[in-house]
Structure formats: C-alpha cells, structure tokens
Coordinates of C-alpha atoms and ligand atoms in Angstrom, one line a residue:
M1 CA 38.2 -28.8 16.5
T2 CA 40.9 -26.9 14.9
A3 CA 40.4 -25.9 11.4
P4 CA 41.9 -28.3 8.8
K5 CA 45.3 -27.8 7.5
K6 CA 45.6 -27.6 3.7
L7 CA 47.8 -29.9 1.7
F8 CA 49.1 -29.2 -1.8
I9 CA 50.5 -32.2 -3.7
K10 CA 52.2 -31.8 -6.9
T11 CA 52.7 -35.2 -8.8
Y12 CA 55.5 -35.7 -11.5
G13 CA 56.3 -39.0 -13.3
C14 CA 54.5 -42.2 -14.0
Q15 CA 51.1 -43.4 -12.9
M16 CA 52.5 -45.1 -9.8
N17 CA 53.3 -41.7 -8.3
V18 CA 49.6 -40.6 -9.2
Y19 CA 48.4 -43.6 -7.2
D20 CA 50.9 -42.7 -4.3
S21 CA 49.9 -39.1 -4.1
E22 CA 46.3 -40.2 -3.5
R23 CA 47.5 -42.5 -0.8
M24 CA 49.6 -39.9 0.8
A25 CA 46.8 -37.5 0.7
E26 CA 44.6 -40.2 2.4
S27 CA 47.2 -40.6 5.0
L28 CA 47.8 -37.1 5.9
G29 CA 44.0 -36.9 5.9
G30 CA 44.2 -38.8 9.2
Q31 CA 46.5 -35.7 10.7
G32 CA 43.6 -33.2 9.7
Y33 CA 44.8 -32.2 6.3
V34 CA 42.3 -31.5 3.3
A35 CA 43.7 -31.3 -0.2
T36 CA 43.8 -28.0 -1.9
D37 CA 44.6 -27.4 -5.5
T38 CA 46.8 -24.3 -5.1
P39 CA 50.0 -23.7 -3.2
D40 CA 49.0 -20.2 -2.1
D41 CA 47.1 -21.2 1.1
A42 CA 48.7 -24.4 1.7
D43 CA 50.2 -25.6 5.1
M44 CA 52.2 -28.3 3.7
I45 CA 53.4 -28.6 0.0
L46 CA 54.6 -32.2 -1.2
L47 CA 56.3 -32.7 -4.4
N48 CA 56.1 -36.3 -5.4
T49 CA 59.0 -36.7 -7.8
C50 CA 60.5 -38.4 -10.8
H51 CA 64.2 -39.4 -11.3
I52 CA 63.9 -41.1 -14.6
R53 CA 65.8 -38.5 -16.6
E54 CA 68.1 -35.6 -15.7
K55 CA 65.5 -32.9 -16.6
A56 CA 62.9 -34.4 -14.5
A57 CA 65.2 -34.4 -11.4
E58 CA 66.4 -30.7 -12.1
K59 CA 62.8 -29.6 -12.6
I60 CA 62.2 -30.5 -9.0
Y61 CA 64.9 -28.0 -7.9
S62 CA 63.7 -25.2 -9.7
E63 CA 60.1 -26.0 -8.7
L64 CA 61.4 -25.8 -5.1
G65 CA 63.0 -22.6 -6.0
R66 CA 59.5 -21.2 -6.9
M67 CA 58.1 -22.2 -3.6
R68 CA 60.2 -19.7 -1.6
P69 CA 57.7 -16.9 -1.8
F70 CA 55.1 -19.3 -0.3
K71 CA 57.5 -20.0 2.5
E72 CA 58.4 -16.4 3.2
A73 CA 54.6 -15.6 3.4
N74 CA 54.1 -18.3 5.7
P75 CA 56.8 -19.4 8.1
D76 CA 54.6 -22.4 9.2
L77 CA 54.3 -23.8 5.8
K78 CA 56.1 -27.1 5.7
I79 CA 57.7 -28.3 2.4
G80 CA 58.3 -32.0 1.5
V81 CA 59.8 -33.9 -1.2
A82 CA 58.6 -37.5 -1.9
G83 CA 59.1 -40.0 -4.6
C84 CA 61.9 -41.2 -6.7
V85 CA 64.2 -38.1 -6.4
A86 CA 63.6 -38.3 -2.6
Q87 CA 64.9 -41.9 -2.8
A88 CA 67.9 -41.1 -5.0
E89 CA 69.1 -37.9 -3.3
G90 CA 67.9 -38.1 0.2
A91 CA 69.7 -35.7 2.5
E92 CA 71.1 -34.1 -0.4
I93 CA 67.9 -32.4 -1.2
M94 CA 68.0 -30.6 2.0
A95 CA 71.6 -29.7 1.7
R96 CA 71.0 -28.1 -1.7
Q97 CA 67.5 -26.6 -0.7
P98 CA 67.4 -25.9 3.2
M99 CA 63.8 -24.8 3.1
V100 CA 62.7 -28.6 2.6
D101 CA 61.5 -29.9 5.9
L102 CA 60.6 -33.4 5.0
V103 CA 62.0 -36.1 2.6
V104 CA 60.4 -39.3 2.2
G105 CA 60.9 -42.2 -0.3
P106 CA 58.3 -44.1 -2.2
Q107 CA 58.6 -47.2 0.1
S108 CA 58.3 -45.6 3.4
Y109 CA 55.4 -43.0 2.9
H110 CA 53.1 -44.9 5.3
R111 CA 55.2 -43.4 7.9
L112 CA 54.0 -39.9 6.9
P113 CA 52.0 -39.4 10.0
E114 CA 55.0 -39.6 12.3
L115 CA 57.2 -37.7 9.8
E116 CA 54.5 -34.9 9.8
A117 CA 54.5 -34.6 13.6
K118 CA 58.2 -34.4 13.5
V119 CA 58.2 -31.3 11.2
R120 CA 55.3 -29.7 12.9
D121 CA 57.7 -29.9 16.1
G122 CA 60.3 -27.8 14.0
Q123 CA 62.6 -30.7 13.2
K124 CA 63.6 -32.1 9.9
A125 CA 62.2 -35.4 8.9
L126 CA 64.0 -37.9 6.5
D127 CA 63.0 -41.5 5.7
T128 CA 64.3 -43.4 2.5
D129 CA 64.3 -46.8 4.1
F130 CA 63.1 -50.0 2.1
P131 CA 61.4 -51.3 5.3
E132 CA 60.6 -54.8 6.2
E133 CA 56.9 -54.2 6.9
D134 CA 54.5 -54.0 4.0
K135 CA 53.6 -50.3 3.4
F136 CA 50.2 -51.1 2.2
E137 CA 49.2 -52.7 5.4
H138 CA 50.4 -50.0 7.2
L139 CA 48.6 -47.1 5.3
V140 CA 45.3 -45.8 6.5
A141 CA 42.2 -47.4 5.0
R142 CA 41.1 -45.9 2.2
P143 CA 38.0 -43.4 2.5
K144 CA 34.5 -44.5 1.7
A145 CA 33.5 -41.3 -0.4
K146 CA 32.4 -41.7 -3.8
R147 CA 34.9 -41.2 -6.5
G148 CA 35.3 -41.1 -10.4
P149 CA 34.7 -43.9 -12.7
T150 CA 38.5 -44.8 -13.5
A151 CA 41.2 -45.6 -10.8
F152 CA 44.7 -46.8 -10.6
L153 CA 45.6 -49.8 -8.4
T154 CA 49.3 -50.6 -7.7
V155 CA 49.7 -54.5 -7.5
Q156 CA 53.4 -54.5 -8.0
E157 CA 56.4 -52.4 -7.3
G158 CA 60.1 -52.3 -7.8
C159 CA 62.1 -53.8 -10.5
D160 CA 64.7 -56.7 -10.9
K161 CA 65.4 -56.2 -14.3
F162 CA 68.3 -53.6 -14.4
C163 CA 68.0 -52.1 -17.7
A164 CA 71.6 -50.5 -18.0
F165 CA 70.0 -47.0 -18.3
C166 CA 67.4 -47.1 -15.7
V167 CA 67.2 -45.8 -12.0
V168 CA 63.9 -47.7 -11.2
P169 CA 65.5 -50.6 -9.5
Y170 CA 67.5 -48.4 -7.2
T171 CA 64.5 -45.8 -6.5
R172 CA 61.8 -48.4 -6.2
G173 CA 64.0 -51.2 -5.0
A174 CA 63.5 -55.2 -5.7
E175 CA 60.3 -56.4 -7.3
V176 CA 57.3 -56.9 -4.6
S177 CA 53.9 -58.4 -5.4
R178 CA 50.8 -57.5 -3.2
P179 CA 48.9 -60.6 -2.4
A180 CA 45.9 -61.0 -4.7
E181 CA 43.3 -61.0 -1.7
R182 CA 44.3 -57.7 -0.8
V183 CA 44.3 -56.3 -4.4
M184 CA 40.8 -57.8 -4.7
G185 CA 39.8 -56.1 -1.4
E186 CA 40.9 -52.7 -2.5
A187 CA 39.2 -53.5 -6.1
L188 CA 35.8 -54.3 -4.5
D189 CA 36.1 -51.1 -2.3
L190 CA 36.8 -49.0 -5.6
V191 CA 33.9 -50.5 -7.4
E192 CA 31.5 -49.9 -4.3
R193 CA 32.7 -46.1 -4.5
G194 CA 31.7 -45.8 -8.1
V195 CA 34.8 -47.1 -9.9
R196 CA 34.1 -49.0 -13.3
E197 CA 37.5 -49.1 -14.8
I198 CA 40.8 -50.3 -13.0
T199 CA 44.4 -49.7 -14.2
L200 CA 46.7 -52.3 -12.3
L201 CA 50.0 -50.6 -12.0
G202 CA 53.5 -52.0 -11.4
Q203 CA 56.9 -50.8 -12.7
N204 CA 56.9 -54.3 -14.1
V205 CA 53.2 -55.3 -13.8
N206 CA 53.3 -58.5 -15.8
A207 CA 56.0 -59.9 -13.4
Y208 CA 53.1 -59.9 -10.8
H209 CA 53.2 -63.0 -8.7
G210 CA 50.7 -62.4 -5.8
H211 CA 48.3 -64.7 -7.5
A212 CA 49.1 -68.3 -8.1
R213 CA 48.4 -67.8 -11.8
G214 CA 50.2 -64.4 -12.0
L215 CA 48.8 -61.2 -13.5
S216 CA 46.3 -63.0 -15.7
G217 CA 45.0 -65.0 -12.8
L218 CA 44.3 -61.6 -11.0
I219 CA 42.7 -60.1 -14.2
R220 CA 40.5 -63.2 -14.5
D221 CA 39.3 -63.0 -10.9
L222 CA 38.7 -59.3 -11.3
A223 CA 36.8 -59.9 -14.4
K224 CA 34.0 -61.6 -12.3
V225 CA 33.5 -58.5 -10.1
D226 CA 29.9 -57.0 -10.9
G227 CA 30.0 -53.3 -11.5
L228 CA 33.7 -53.5 -12.7
E229 CA 33.5 -53.1 -16.4
R230 CA 37.1 -52.6 -17.7
I231 CA 40.7 -53.8 -16.8
R232 CA 43.8 -52.2 -18.1
F233 CA 47.3 -52.9 -16.7
T234 CA 50.7 -51.0 -17.3
T235 CA 53.8 -51.0 -17.4
S236 CA 54.8 -54.4 -18.9
H237 CA 58.2 -56.1 -20.0
P238 CA 58.3 -58.2 -23.2
N239 CA 59.9 -61.2 -21.3
D240 CA 57.0 -61.4 -18.9
M241 CA 54.1 -61.7 -21.3
D242 CA 53.2 -65.4 -20.5
D243 CA 50.8 -67.6 -22.5
D244 CA 47.8 -67.0 -20.4
L245 CA 48.4 -63.3 -20.3
I246 CA 48.2 -63.4 -24.0
A247 CA 45.3 -65.6 -24.2
A248 CA 43.5 -63.2 -21.8
H249 CA 43.8 -60.5 -24.5
G250 CA 41.6 -62.9 -26.6
D251 CA 39.1 -64.4 -24.3
C252 CA 38.5 -62.0 -21.4
D253 CA 36.0 -59.3 -22.4
K254 CA 36.7 -56.8 -19.6
L255 CA 40.5 -56.6 -20.7
M256 CA 40.8 -53.7 -22.7
P257 CA 42.4 -54.1 -26.3
Y258 CA 45.3 -51.6 -25.3
L259 CA 48.9 -52.7 -24.5
H260 CA 51.9 -50.7 -23.4
L261 CA 54.9 -52.9 -24.3
P262 CA 58.1 -51.0 -24.4
V263 CA 60.8 -52.3 -26.7
Q264 CA 63.4 -49.2 -26.3
S265 CA 65.2 -50.1 -29.5
G266 CA 65.2 -52.0 -32.6
S267 CA 68.9 -53.0 -32.7
D268 CA 70.0 -56.1 -31.1
K269 CA 73.4 -54.7 -30.4
I270 CA 71.9 -52.0 -28.4
L271 CA 69.2 -54.2 -26.8
K272 CA 72.0 -56.4 -25.4
A273 CA 74.0 -53.3 -24.3
M274 CA 70.7 -52.0 -22.5
N275 CA 70.5 -55.5 -20.8
R276 CA 66.9 -55.9 -22.2
K277 CA 67.3 -59.7 -22.6
H278 CA 65.3 -59.9 -25.8
T279 CA 65.8 -59.3 -29.3
A280 CA 63.9 -57.0 -31.9
E281 CA 62.7 -60.3 -33.6
S282 CA 61.3 -61.8 -30.5
Y283 CA 59.5 -58.7 -29.6
V284 CA 57.9 -58.7 -33.2
R285 CA 56.9 -62.3 -33.0
L286 CA 55.4 -61.6 -29.5
I287 CA 53.3 -58.7 -30.9
E288 CA 52.0 -61.0 -33.6
R289 CA 51.0 -63.4 -31.1
I290 CA 49.0 -61.0 -29.2
R291 CA 47.5 -59.5 -32.4
G292 CA 46.7 -63.2 -33.2
V293 CA 44.2 -63.2 -30.5
R294 CA 43.3 -59.7 -30.5
P295 CA 43.6 -58.2 -34.0
D296 CA 42.3 -54.7 -32.9
L297 CA 44.7 -54.3 -30.2
L298 CA 46.2 -50.8 -30.0
L299 CA 49.8 -51.1 -29.1
S300 CA 52.0 -48.5 -27.2
G301 CA 55.8 -48.2 -26.5
D302 CA 58.6 -46.3 -25.2
F303 CA 62.0 -45.8 -27.2
I304 CA 65.1 -44.5 -26.2
V305 CA 67.5 -42.7 -28.8
G306 CA 71.1 -41.9 -28.5
F307 CA 72.0 -44.9 -26.1
P308 CA 75.7 -45.1 -25.7
G309 CA 77.0 -46.9 -28.7
E310 CA 74.1 -46.3 -30.9
T311 CA 75.1 -45.8 -34.6
E312 CA 73.2 -44.4 -37.5
A313 CA 72.5 -48.2 -38.4
D314 CA 71.3 -49.0 -34.9
F315 CA 68.7 -46.2 -35.1
Q316 CA 67.8 -47.3 -38.6
A317 CA 66.7 -50.6 -37.1
T318 CA 64.6 -48.9 -34.6
L319 CA 62.7 -46.9 -37.4
D320 CA 62.3 -50.3 -39.2
L321 CA 60.9 -52.0 -36.3
V322 CA 58.5 -49.1 -35.7
E323 CA 57.4 -49.4 -39.3
A324 CA 56.9 -53.2 -39.0
V325 CA 55.0 -53.0 -35.8
G326 CA 52.7 -49.8 -35.9
Y327 CA 52.0 -48.2 -32.7
G328 CA 48.9 -46.4 -31.9
Q329 CA 50.7 -44.4 -29.1
A330 CA 54.2 -44.0 -28.2
Y331 CA 56.6 -42.3 -25.8
S332 CA 60.3 -41.5 -27.2
F333 CA 63.2 -40.0 -25.1
K334 CA 66.8 -39.0 -25.7
Y335 CA 69.1 -41.0 -23.7
S336 CA 69.8 -39.3 -20.2
P337 CA 72.8 -40.8 -18.1
R338 CA 71.6 -41.4 -14.7
P339 CA 74.1 -41.5 -11.9
G340 CA 74.8 -45.0 -10.5
T341 CA 73.5 -47.0 -13.5
P342 CA 76.0 -48.9 -15.7
A343 CA 75.4 -47.0 -18.8
A344 CA 76.4 -43.6 -17.1
E345 CA 79.8 -44.9 -17.3
R346 CA 80.0 -45.2 -21.3
A347 CA 80.8 -42.7 -23.9
E348 CA 77.8 -40.7 -25.2
V349 CA 76.5 -40.3 -28.6
D350 CA 76.8 -36.8 -29.9
A351 CA 73.9 -34.6 -28.5
G352 CA 73.1 -33.0 -31.8
E353 CA 73.1 -36.5 -33.5
A354 CA 70.8 -37.9 -30.8
D355 CA 68.4 -34.7 -31.0
E356 CA 68.1 -35.2 -34.7
R357 CA 67.4 -38.9 -34.3
L358 CA 64.7 -38.1 -31.8
Q359 CA 63.2 -35.7 -34.2
R360 CA 63.0 -38.3 -37.0
L361 CA 61.7 -41.1 -34.8
Q362 CA 59.0 -38.8 -33.3
A363 CA 57.8 -37.8 -36.7
L364 CA 57.2 -41.3 -37.7
L365 CA 55.6 -42.1 -34.3
T366 CA 53.3 -39.1 -34.6
R367 CA 52.4 -40.3 -38.1
Q368 CA 51.3 -43.5 -36.9
Q369 CA 49.5 -42.3 -34.0
K370 CA 47.5 -39.9 -36.1
A371 CA 46.8 -42.6 -38.6
A372 CA 45.5 -45.0 -35.7
Q373 CA 43.1 -42.3 -34.5
D374 CA 42.0 -41.2 -38.0
E375 CA 41.1 -45.0 -38.7
M376 CA 38.5 -44.9 -36.0
V377 CA 36.3 -42.5 -37.9
G378 CA 33.2 -44.4 -39.0
R379 CA 33.7 -47.1 -36.4
E380 CA 31.6 -47.8 -33.3
V381 CA 33.5 -47.8 -29.9
T382 CA 32.4 -48.0 -26.3
V383 CA 33.1 -45.0 -24.3
L384 CA 33.4 -44.7 -20.4
F385 CA 32.4 -41.1 -19.8
E386 CA 34.4 -39.3 -17.2
K387 CA 33.8 -35.6 -17.2
P388 CA 32.0 -32.7 -18.9
G389 CA 34.1 -31.4 -22.1
R390 CA 35.1 -27.6 -22.6
L391 CA 31.9 -26.8 -24.5
R392 CA 28.4 -26.8 -23.1
G393 CA 26.5 -30.0 -23.1
Q394 CA 29.6 -32.0 -23.9
M395 CA 30.8 -35.1 -22.2
V396 CA 34.3 -36.5 -22.4
G397 CA 35.6 -40.2 -21.9
K398 CA 37.9 -42.8 -23.2
S399 CA 37.2 -45.6 -25.9
E400 CA 38.6 -49.3 -25.4
Y401 CA 41.6 -48.1 -27.3
L402 CA 42.1 -45.3 -24.7
H403 CA 41.4 -42.6 -27.4
A404 CA 39.7 -39.4 -25.8
V405 CA 36.2 -39.1 -27.2
H406 CA 33.7 -36.4 -26.9
V407 CA 30.0 -36.2 -27.6
T408 CA 27.4 -33.4 -27.4
S409 CA 24.4 -35.3 -25.6
D410 CA 22.2 -35.1 -22.6
K411 CA 21.9 -39.0 -22.8
V412 CA 25.2 -39.8 -21.0
G413 CA 26.6 -38.6 -17.7
R414 CA 29.7 -39.2 -15.6
G415 CA 30.5 -42.9 -15.2
D416 CA 28.1 -44.1 -18.0
L417 CA 29.2 -46.4 -20.7
A418 CA 27.6 -45.9 -24.1
R419 CA 28.1 -47.1 -27.7
V420 CA 29.6 -44.2 -29.8
R421 CA 29.9 -43.7 -33.5
I422 CA 33.0 -41.8 -34.4
V423 CA 32.4 -38.9 -36.8
E424 CA 35.4 -37.0 -37.0
S425 CA 39.2 -37.1 -35.7
V426 CA 40.4 -33.9 -34.5
R427 CA 43.6 -32.8 -32.9
N428 CA 44.0 -34.8 -29.7
S429 CA 40.5 -36.4 -29.6
L430 CA 37.8 -38.0 -31.5
A431 CA 34.3 -36.5 -31.9
G432 CA 31.4 -38.9 -31.6
E433 CA 27.7 -39.3 -31.7
V434 CA 25.9 -41.7 -28.9
I435 CA 23.9 -44.5 -30.8
Ligands
LIG1 N1 59.0 -50.1 -15.9 C1 58.7 -49.4 -17.3 C2 59.0 -48.1 -17.3 C3 60.2 -47.6 -16.9 S1 60.4 -45.9 -17.0 C4 59.6 -50.3 -18.4 O1 60.2 -51.1 -18.2 O2 59.0 -50.0 -19.5 C5 59.6 -45.2 -18.6 C6 60.4 -45.1 -19.6 O3 61.4 -44.2 -19.6 C7 61.2 -46.3 -20.1 O4 60.5 -47.3 -20.7 C8 62.4 -45.8 -21.0 O5 61.9 -45.6 -22.3 C9 62.5 -44.3 -20.5 N2 63.8 -44.2 -19.6 C10 64.2 -44.7 -18.6 N3 65.3 -44.4 -18.2 C11 65.8 -43.5 -19.1 C12 67.0 -42.8 -19.2 N4 68.0 -42.9 -18.3 N5 67.2 -42.1 -20.5 C13 65.9 -41.9 -21.2 N6 64.9 -42.5 -21.1 C14 64.8 -43.3 -20.2
LIG2 FE1 63.6 -49.8 -15.6 FE2 64.0 -51.8 -17.4 FE3 62.9 -52.2 -14.9 FE4 61.6 -51.0 -16.7 S1 62.3 -52.9 -16.8 S2 61.7 -50.4 -14.7 S3 63.2 -49.7 -17.8 S4 65.0 -51.6 -15.3
LIG3 FE1 59.7 -41.7 -12.5 FE2 60.0 -43.2 -10.2 FE3 57.9 -43.6 -11.9 S1 61.6 -42.4 -11.5 S2 58.9 -42.9 -13.9 S3 58.3 -41.7 -10.7 S4 59.1 -45.0 -10.9

C-alpha cells in the first residue's frame, strides 16, 4: 500500500460550503487522501470559496499568492479552487493564477475523483457544469466513523429569487430539493454516528419541496427519529415561511427557538429595488406571528446598507425596523456590486456615507445582541456540549438559542445535553452551572 496523500481544505463563505468541504474530503478519501490541518505537508490544497462580496472573492487570489512557497517546495503539490468563485470565474482563475491545477464548481464536485486523476497526470482540470445527474447520488457513501454531536445537512440548493444584488442564483443555479427519503437516510446515518443536532441547510431552505408537506413536513418526520434531539434550519426567505412551518415553531419540541430570517432593508422603496418581493410591514407582521407561537424565539437577520438609491431616510427606516423587531444575532454588510447582477449597473451610494451607515447599524445591532445575551443571566437553558473549553475542566456547548455556554464540571461530556443555569454573560459566551 502506498502512503496516504494529504489533503488540506480551507473553507470560506456559508455553512453550505462547510458541508460541501466535508463531502469533498470524503470523496477524495476514496482516492487515498487523508485530511491534514496545515498546508505545509499537503499533497493537495483545495480552497472552497465564496463570491458573495468583492472582498470575499479577492481574498482567494491573495490566498493563492500565499500558496506559492508550498508549490515551490513541493512541485507535486496540486492546488484546486472549488465553490462559488470557481463557478463564477472558471478558467479565468487559471489565467490569473497559473499554479492552480483544478477548478471545480459547487454542482460538479462529485466528479472530483476523475478530476484529481487528471491533475495527477499533469493536466489541468476544469468543471463548472450544472450537470443533469444528482450530485448527491454520485458522491461516495458517507463513512461510518463516529463524529461530533452537531452536523449540517444540505437539503436544498440554489435560488430562484434573484435579489438584485446577489450572485447565488448564478453560482449555485436553480432551486433543487433533495428527496425526503434520501435526507432521512442521511440523517439516520448521522445519528448512528453520534450526531444529536442537525442543521438543515439550503440557500433558501424554506423553499424546500422534497417532501409533500415542504420543510415543515421534513422537520416533523425528523423529529420522530430517536436519538436526534435538536433540529435547526438556515437560511430562510420571508416569503417562504408557510403556515405549517410557523406552527412547527410552536408545537415541535425538537425544533430550536432560533430563526435566521434576513430582511436586508427596512425601506419599502429599497426592498422593491432589491427585488425582495415583500415589504417591511409584512416582515414585521410575519415575525409577530412566529413570536405568537414561540415567544422566546431568538431572531437573527442579514442587512445590506448603501444599496444603490438608499437615502438617509431609507437607512433610517432600516434602523426603525431593527428597533421594532429586536435581533438576538445579526450580520450586516456594506453593499458590494457583483458583476452580472442587475444592481451592479446602478449608481452607487457614496462609499464614506455607506461606511458611516454600516457603523451606526452595527452599533445598534451589537447593543441588541448584547442585551439578548445578558437577558439569559439567571435563566435555565439546555446545553448540548460539544468540546472542552480553554480552561481545565471546562466544557463548551450551545443553548437552544445558539448562545455559546461554558461550564466547569466533570458531570458533562461531549454529546451530553444538560440543564444549565446561566450565571454570567461574558464577552462572546455565557457562563453557567450544571443543575
Ligand atoms: N440565501 C440567503 C443568504 C444569501 S448570502 C438569503 O437569502 O438570506 C448572505 C447574505 O449576504 C445576504 O443575506 C445579504 O445580506 C448579503 N449579501 C448578498 N449579496 C451581497 C452583496 N452584493 N453585497 C453585500 N451583501 C450581500
Ligand atoms: Fe441571494 Fe436573494 Fe437568493 Fe438569498 S434569496 S440567495 S439573497 S438571491
Ligand atoms: Fe458564498 Fe456561495 Fe455561500 S457565494 S455565501 S459560498 S452560496
């Protein structure tokens, strides 16, 4: 037997890329690769990339630049680019950075074994197809080894919403759902391997239609699986929150009280220009309905400031919406024009102005996040413990609300669920005592 080759994967972007990186590593496992956590001794380096904002894409080229010494030290090293930059830029990547051997898009990485053979043969390999066949059916079976207590599971890919700023419909293609039986099979397999919490993933996960009753139908079936204790899903679009999915937040115990529901802006004029197809008012009403069935829901959101045409009054409407809704978690970004999207053709807001708005919005969101975390002090939560903490005897896990919680206790280990009383809110986590 030959010595195993070493694979270093670096993942950027969203959770879907985290899931894809796992599947790519498994796929190359069949070609004799084992994962390594440093590029120093790797035989193959794969960057699984994100194209969502300009900075994200540019980061890849600087990262590739930093790979040069590794290639010089080891001429047999193969360098690959996967993910959304691969899809968006294709052969352009090899033109700009000739030491790249392999470019593979998010919908064609099940073909990695053949592509790897090609690069081992000294050729360049490029595959950015949106193939007819189902990628998931062609991926190697997932290994049976034990794994940690939480896992991502991609159930839906692509997006048909075409928000005017967004590259995802172009890099990930049209909306496709995996059949519920296949998702259930993968979930059962994960549970057998020690997983107790599954986060269902999709660019637009609540548009899932692989189950006759949509995403809530899938969640309700998953809730019947013994050993699976927690279910989450991300990312959702407000227009796809149907009645039963809202109801599930009230009556499905295993569905966690945390919802990421991006709104992007609080101004109807901007929402229209973004092609979001909802208003600020309809979003606020929707949140009220969900909180009606689950009052303790922790809400998370995404915001874009400085979208073309955004005035100070439009921005103020975003601040007003944030004040009205109250977020426990949030991600906010300065608008970044993406080639090929409709908004990229429009006149931009002054960059200094946009920076200043971003700071004001982030100050407000940070205040809300801190308040939501501080409010937990004195409360009892359930924590799924994932790993040892930084200090001796410490264990760290997540509450229902996705807050990081640490305890010092020898009563809990990895994969345990325990009731914990929160005693202190520190910078990025909560300190608790096992009850
Ligand atoms: N499918 C998800 C996530 C899309 S990308 C959704 O619809 O919510 C994650 C976030 O990145 C978006 O919600 C948006 O806030 C931000 N984003 C996307 N394109 C962007 C752009 N061109 N400039 C700045 N932020 C952007
Ligand atoms: Fe992008 Fe909009 Fe689709 Fe989300 S819903 S992935 S922001 S186009
Ligand atoms: Fe980025 Fe692609 Fe995800 S652009 S956010 S990695 S879908």
